Short mmCIF file of C-alpha atoms in Angstrom, two decimals:
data_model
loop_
_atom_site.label_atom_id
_atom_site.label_comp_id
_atom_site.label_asym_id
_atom_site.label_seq_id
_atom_site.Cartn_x
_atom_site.Cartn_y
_atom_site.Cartn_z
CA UNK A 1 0.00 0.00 0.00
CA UNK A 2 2.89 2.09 0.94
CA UNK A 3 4.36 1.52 -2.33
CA UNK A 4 1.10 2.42 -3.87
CA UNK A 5 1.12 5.58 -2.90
CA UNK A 6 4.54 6.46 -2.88
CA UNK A 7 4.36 5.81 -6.82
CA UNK A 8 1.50 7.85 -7.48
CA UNK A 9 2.51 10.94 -5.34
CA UNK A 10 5.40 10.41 -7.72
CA UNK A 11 3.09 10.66 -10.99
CA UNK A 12 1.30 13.90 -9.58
CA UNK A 13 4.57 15.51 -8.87
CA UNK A 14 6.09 14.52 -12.42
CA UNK A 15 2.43 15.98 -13.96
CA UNK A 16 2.58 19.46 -12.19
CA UNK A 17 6.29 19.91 -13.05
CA UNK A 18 5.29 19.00 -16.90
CA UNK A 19 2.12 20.89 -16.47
CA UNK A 20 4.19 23.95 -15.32
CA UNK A 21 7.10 23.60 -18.05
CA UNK A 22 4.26 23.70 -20.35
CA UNK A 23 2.89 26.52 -19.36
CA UNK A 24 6.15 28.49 -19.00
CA UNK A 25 7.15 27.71 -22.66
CA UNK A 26 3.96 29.13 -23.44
CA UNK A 27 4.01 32.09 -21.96
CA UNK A 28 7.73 33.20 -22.03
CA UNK A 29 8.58 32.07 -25.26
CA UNK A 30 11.04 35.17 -26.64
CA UNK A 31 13.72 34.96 -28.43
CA UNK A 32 17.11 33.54 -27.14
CA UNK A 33 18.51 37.10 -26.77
CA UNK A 34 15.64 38.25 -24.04
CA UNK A 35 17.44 37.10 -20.50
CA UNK A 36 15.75 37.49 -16.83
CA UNK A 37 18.10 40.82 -16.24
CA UNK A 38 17.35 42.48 -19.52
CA UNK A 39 13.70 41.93 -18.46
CA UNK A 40 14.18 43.28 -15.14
CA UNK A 41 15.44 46.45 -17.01
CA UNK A 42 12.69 47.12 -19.16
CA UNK A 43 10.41 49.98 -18.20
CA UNK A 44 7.11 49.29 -20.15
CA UNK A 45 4.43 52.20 -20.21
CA UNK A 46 1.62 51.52 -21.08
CA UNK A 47 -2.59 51.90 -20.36
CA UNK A 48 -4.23 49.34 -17.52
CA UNK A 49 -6.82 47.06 -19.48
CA UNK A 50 -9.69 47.99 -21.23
CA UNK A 51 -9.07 51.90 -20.50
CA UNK A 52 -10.66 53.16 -23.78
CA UNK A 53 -13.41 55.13 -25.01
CA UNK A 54 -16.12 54.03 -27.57
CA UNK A 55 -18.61 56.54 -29.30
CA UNK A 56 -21.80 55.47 -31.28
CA UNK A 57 -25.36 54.98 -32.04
CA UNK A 58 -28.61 52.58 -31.98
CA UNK A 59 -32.20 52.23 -32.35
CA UNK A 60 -35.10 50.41 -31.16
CA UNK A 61 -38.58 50.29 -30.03
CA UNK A 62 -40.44 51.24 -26.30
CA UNK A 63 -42.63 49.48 -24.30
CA UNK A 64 -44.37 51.45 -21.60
CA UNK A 65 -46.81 50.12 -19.11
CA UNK A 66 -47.11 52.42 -16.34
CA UNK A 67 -47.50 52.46 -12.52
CA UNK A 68 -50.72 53.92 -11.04
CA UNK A 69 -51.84 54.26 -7.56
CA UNK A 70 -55.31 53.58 -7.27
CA UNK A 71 -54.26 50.52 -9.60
CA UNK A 72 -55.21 50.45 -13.11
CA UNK A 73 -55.79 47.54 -15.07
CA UNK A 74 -53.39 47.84 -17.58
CA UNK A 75 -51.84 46.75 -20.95
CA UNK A 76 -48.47 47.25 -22.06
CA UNK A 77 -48.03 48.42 -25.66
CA UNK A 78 -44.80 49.15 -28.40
CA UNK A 79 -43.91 52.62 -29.52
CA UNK A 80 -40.77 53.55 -31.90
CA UNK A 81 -38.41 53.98 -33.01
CA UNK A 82 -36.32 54.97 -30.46
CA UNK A 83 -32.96 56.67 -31.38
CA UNK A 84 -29.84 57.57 -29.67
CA UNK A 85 -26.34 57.85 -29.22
CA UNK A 86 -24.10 57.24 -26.16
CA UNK A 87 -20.39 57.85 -25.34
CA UNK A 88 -18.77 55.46 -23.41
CA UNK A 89 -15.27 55.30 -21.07
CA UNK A 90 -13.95 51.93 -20.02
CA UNK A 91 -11.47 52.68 -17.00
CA UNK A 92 -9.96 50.60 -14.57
CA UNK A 93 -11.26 52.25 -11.00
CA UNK A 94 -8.44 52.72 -8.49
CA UNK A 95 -5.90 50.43 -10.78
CA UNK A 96 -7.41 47.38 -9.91
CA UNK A 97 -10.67 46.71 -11.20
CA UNK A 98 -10.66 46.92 -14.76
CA UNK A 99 -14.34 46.43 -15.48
CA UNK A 100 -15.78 49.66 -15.08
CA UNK A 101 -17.20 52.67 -17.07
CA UNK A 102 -19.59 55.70 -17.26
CA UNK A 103 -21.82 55.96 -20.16
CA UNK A 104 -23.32 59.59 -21.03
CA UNK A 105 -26.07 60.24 -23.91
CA UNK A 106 -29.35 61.01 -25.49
CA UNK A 107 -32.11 59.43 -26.55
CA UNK A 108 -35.73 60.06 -28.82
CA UNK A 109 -37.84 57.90 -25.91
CA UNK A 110 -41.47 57.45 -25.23
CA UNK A 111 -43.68 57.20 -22.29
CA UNK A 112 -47.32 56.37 -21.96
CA UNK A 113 -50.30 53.79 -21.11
CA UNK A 114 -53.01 51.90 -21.79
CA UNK A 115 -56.15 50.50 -20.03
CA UNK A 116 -57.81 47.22 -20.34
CA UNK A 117 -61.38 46.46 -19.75
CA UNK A 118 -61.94 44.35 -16.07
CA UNK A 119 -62.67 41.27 -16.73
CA UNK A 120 -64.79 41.39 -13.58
CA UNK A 121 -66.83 44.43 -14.24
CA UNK A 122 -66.78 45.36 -17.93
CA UNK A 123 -65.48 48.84 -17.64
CA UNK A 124 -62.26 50.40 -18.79
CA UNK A 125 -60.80 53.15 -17.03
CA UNK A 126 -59.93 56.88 -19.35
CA UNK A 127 -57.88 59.60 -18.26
CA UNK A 128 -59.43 62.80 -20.07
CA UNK A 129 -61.77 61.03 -22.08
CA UNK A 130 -58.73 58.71 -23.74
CA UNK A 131 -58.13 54.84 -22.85
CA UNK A 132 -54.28 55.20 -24.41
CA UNK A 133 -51.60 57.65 -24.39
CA UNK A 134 -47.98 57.97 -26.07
CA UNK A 135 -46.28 60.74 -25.53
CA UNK A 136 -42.39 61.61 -27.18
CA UNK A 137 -39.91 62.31 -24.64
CA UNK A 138 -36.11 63.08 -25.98
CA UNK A 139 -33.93 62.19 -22.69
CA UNK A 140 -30.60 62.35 -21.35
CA UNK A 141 -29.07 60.37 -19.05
CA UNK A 142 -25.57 59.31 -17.41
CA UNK A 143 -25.20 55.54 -16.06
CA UNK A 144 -22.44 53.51 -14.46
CA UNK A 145 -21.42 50.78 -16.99
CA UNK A 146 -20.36 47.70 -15.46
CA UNK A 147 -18.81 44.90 -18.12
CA UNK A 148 -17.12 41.46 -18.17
CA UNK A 149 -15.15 39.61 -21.14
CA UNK A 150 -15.52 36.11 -22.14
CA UNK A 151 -13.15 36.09 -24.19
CA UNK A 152 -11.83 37.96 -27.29
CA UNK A 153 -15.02 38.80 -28.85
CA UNK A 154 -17.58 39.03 -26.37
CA UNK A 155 -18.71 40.69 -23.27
CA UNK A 156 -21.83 41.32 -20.75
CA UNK A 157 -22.90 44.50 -19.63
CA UNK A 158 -24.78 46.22 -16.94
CA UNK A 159 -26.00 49.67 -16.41
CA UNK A 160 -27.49 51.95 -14.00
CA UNK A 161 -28.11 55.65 -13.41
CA UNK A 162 -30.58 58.93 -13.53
CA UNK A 163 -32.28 60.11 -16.62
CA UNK A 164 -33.95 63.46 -17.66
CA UNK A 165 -36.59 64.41 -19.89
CA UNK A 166 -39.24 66.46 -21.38
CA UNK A 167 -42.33 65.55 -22.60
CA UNK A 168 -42.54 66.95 -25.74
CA UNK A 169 -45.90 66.18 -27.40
CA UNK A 170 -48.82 63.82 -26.17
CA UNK A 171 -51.39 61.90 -28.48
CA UNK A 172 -54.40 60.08 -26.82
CA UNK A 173 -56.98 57.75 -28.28
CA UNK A 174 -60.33 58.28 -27.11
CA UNK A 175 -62.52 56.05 -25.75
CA UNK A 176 -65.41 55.51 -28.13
CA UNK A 177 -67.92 57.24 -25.32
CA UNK A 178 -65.94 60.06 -25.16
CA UNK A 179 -65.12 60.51 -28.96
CA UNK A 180 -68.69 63.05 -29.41
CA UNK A 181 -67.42 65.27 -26.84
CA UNK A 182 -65.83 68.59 -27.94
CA UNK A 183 -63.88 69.02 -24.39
CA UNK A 184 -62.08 65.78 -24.96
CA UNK A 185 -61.22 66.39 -28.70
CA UNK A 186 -60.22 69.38 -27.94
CA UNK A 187 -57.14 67.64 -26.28
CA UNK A 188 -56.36 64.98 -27.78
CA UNK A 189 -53.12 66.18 -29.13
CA UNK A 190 -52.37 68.88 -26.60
CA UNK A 191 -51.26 68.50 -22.90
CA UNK A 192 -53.59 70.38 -20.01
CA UNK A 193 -52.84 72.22 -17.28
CA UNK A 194 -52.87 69.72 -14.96
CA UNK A 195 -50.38 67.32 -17.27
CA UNK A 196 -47.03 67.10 -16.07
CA UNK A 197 -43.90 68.01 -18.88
CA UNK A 198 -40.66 67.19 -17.00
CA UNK A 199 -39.72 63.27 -16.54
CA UNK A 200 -36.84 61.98 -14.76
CA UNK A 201 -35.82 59.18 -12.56
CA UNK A 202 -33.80 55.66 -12.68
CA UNK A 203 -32.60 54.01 -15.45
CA UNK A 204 -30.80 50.89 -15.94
CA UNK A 205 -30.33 47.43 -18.08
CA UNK A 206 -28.48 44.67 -19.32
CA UNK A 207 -26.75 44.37 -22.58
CA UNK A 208 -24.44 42.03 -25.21
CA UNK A 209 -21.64 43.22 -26.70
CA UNK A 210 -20.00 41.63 -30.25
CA UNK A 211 -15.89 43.53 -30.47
CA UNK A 212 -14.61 43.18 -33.72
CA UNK A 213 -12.19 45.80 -33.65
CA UNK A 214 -12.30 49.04 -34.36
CA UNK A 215 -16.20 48.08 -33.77
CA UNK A 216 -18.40 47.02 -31.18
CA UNK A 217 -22.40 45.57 -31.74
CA UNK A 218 -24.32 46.19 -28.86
CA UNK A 219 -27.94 44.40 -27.98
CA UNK A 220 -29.46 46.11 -24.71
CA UNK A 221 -32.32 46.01 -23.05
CA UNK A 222 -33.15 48.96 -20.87
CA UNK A 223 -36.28 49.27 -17.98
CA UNK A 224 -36.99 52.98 -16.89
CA UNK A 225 -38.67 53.96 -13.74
CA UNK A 226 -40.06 57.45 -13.54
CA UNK A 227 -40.08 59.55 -10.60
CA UNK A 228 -42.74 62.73 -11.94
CA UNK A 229 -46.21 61.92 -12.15
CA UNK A 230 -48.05 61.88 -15.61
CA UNK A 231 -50.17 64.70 -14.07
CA UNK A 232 -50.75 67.03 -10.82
CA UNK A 233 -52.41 63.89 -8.38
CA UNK A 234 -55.03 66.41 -6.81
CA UNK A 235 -55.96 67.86 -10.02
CA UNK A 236 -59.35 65.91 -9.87
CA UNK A 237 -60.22 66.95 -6.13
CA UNK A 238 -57.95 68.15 -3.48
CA UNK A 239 -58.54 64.82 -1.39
CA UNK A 240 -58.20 62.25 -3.46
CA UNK A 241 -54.23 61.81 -4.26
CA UNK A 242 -54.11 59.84 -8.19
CA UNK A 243 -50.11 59.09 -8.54
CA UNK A 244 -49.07 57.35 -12.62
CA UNK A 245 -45.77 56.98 -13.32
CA UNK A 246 -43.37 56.07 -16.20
CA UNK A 247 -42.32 52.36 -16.34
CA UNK A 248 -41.14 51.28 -19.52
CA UNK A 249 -38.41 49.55 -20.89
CA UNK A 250 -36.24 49.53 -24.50
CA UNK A 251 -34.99 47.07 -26.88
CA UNK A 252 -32.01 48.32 -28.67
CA UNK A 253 -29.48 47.76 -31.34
CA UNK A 254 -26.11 50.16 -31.50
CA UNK A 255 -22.87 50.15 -33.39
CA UNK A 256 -19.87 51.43 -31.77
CA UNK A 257 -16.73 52.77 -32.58
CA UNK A 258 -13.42 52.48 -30.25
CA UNK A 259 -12.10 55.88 -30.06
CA UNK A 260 -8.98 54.46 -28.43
CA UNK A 261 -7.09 50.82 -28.55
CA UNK A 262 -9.26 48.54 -26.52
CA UNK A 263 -7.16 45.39 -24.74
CA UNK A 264 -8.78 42.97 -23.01
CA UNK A 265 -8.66 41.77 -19.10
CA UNK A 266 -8.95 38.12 -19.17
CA UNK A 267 -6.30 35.63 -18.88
CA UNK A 268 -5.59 35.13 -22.50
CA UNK A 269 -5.78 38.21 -23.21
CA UNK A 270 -3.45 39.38 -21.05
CA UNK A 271 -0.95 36.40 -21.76
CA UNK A 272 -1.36 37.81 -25.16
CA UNK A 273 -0.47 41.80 -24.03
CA UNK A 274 2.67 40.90 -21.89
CA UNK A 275 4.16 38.69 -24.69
CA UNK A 276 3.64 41.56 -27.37
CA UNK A 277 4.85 44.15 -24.79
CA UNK A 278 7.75 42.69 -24.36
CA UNK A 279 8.90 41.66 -28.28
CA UNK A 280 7.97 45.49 -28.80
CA UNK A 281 10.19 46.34 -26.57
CA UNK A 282 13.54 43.91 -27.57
CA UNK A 283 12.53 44.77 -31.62
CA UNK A 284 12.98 48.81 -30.21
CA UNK A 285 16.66 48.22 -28.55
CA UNK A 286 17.87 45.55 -31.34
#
């Protein structure tokens, strides 16, 4: 038994030291001239991983819902396209973490609603006279930009920050007991007193990224909360609070340029970094 063992903490210790050669060759193989002291004298400046910046632009489509207190039997319901551009600034925070970034742009958004009949009682709730509403809101917005590689060619991304907006023009479809009356018509394209113009709040989503440098392919999909009522909530009487705000979300599709050279943070790809730092460096004192 003793000899057993013996012979196989013999194998293990053979594999590792092969396992380790192996892995030496592949990562220092230089040329014969490149010794440990010439190393040890080579001062290499260069940027941490993925510190870069990427501009560009996408487009997509909205889906708003809403979130009403009384609760509303709602639908949820598309409105497009949505355009936009962002600017974005990969930086590794305090030299260690190299997967963060800040993301600042605009965007042609929407925001709206739209009721459903109760199942239980037949009825279908309006908001001056008008069962739907989309209105066109350009926004900007700034957002923390979280990301991870896998790989060369692909990463993951997540986002989160504050928005702001201004709702720009409103257009409301009527309910068909509503559609005779002058008062309602009258608005159907215009916003009232009461109606509410400024939106902001949180914003945040997840996202695929395709880098194919100098480019990058972005698919992201984006929820935003709102934090300004549709309308003034005591508008209707001065006891009887009515609070609707924005919840929708975006499905997106951008192309991105890198601004500066991009260079990856995972193992390979910084196997891949060192080795070309280096041979840059020996081809420059040859």
């Amino acid at each position: 038994m003793k000899k057993i063992l013996l012979l196989a903490a013999l194998l293990a210790a053979a594999f590792t030291a092969r396992a380790q050669v192996d892995l030496d060759k592949e990562f220092f193989s230089l040329p014969d001239s490149i010794t440990t002291s010439y190393l040890d004298s080579v001062d290499v400046k260069i940027a941490p991983p993925n510190n870069y910046w990427l501009v560009g632009a996408y487009g997509g489509a909205s889906l708003q819902m809403g979130f009403f207190n009384p609760a509303r039997n709602t639908t949820t319901q598309w409105a497009g396209p949505v355009v936009g551009f962002s600017i974005m600034r990969h930086f590794t925070m305090f030299g260690l973490f190299p997967n963060m970034g800040l993301e600042f742009g605009g965007q042609l958004n929407y925001e709206g609603y739209q009721f459903k009949t109760n199942p239980e009682t037949g009825a279908r709730a309006t908001e001056s006279g008008a069962y739907k509403v989309v209105m066109k809101v350009p926004e900007a917005y700034l957002l923390s930009h979280f990301h991870i590689d896998i790989g060369e060619y692909f990463k993951i991304m997540a986002k989160v920050g504050l928005y702001g907006g201004y709702r720009m023009s409103i257009e409301r479809t009527l309910d068909p007991d509503y559609e005779t009356y002058d008062v309602y018509k009258e608005h159907q394209y215009s916003f009232q007193d009461y109606d509410r113009r400024l939106s902001y709040g949180l914003q945040g989503g997840l996202g695929l990224g395709v880098m194919i440098a100098p480019f990058e392919f972005h698919v992201n999909a984006q929820v935003k909360w709102g934090w300004e009522s549709f309308w003034r909530p005591d508008y209707a009487s001065p006891y009887y609070y009515r609070y609707a705000y924005p919840l929708d979300g975006v499905v997106s599709f951008g192309i991105y340029y890198q601004l500066s050279p991009r260079h990856g943070h995972t193992r390979g790809q910084l196997k891949k970094l060192a080795r070309k730092m280096v041979e840059e460096e020996s081809q420059h004192h040859e």
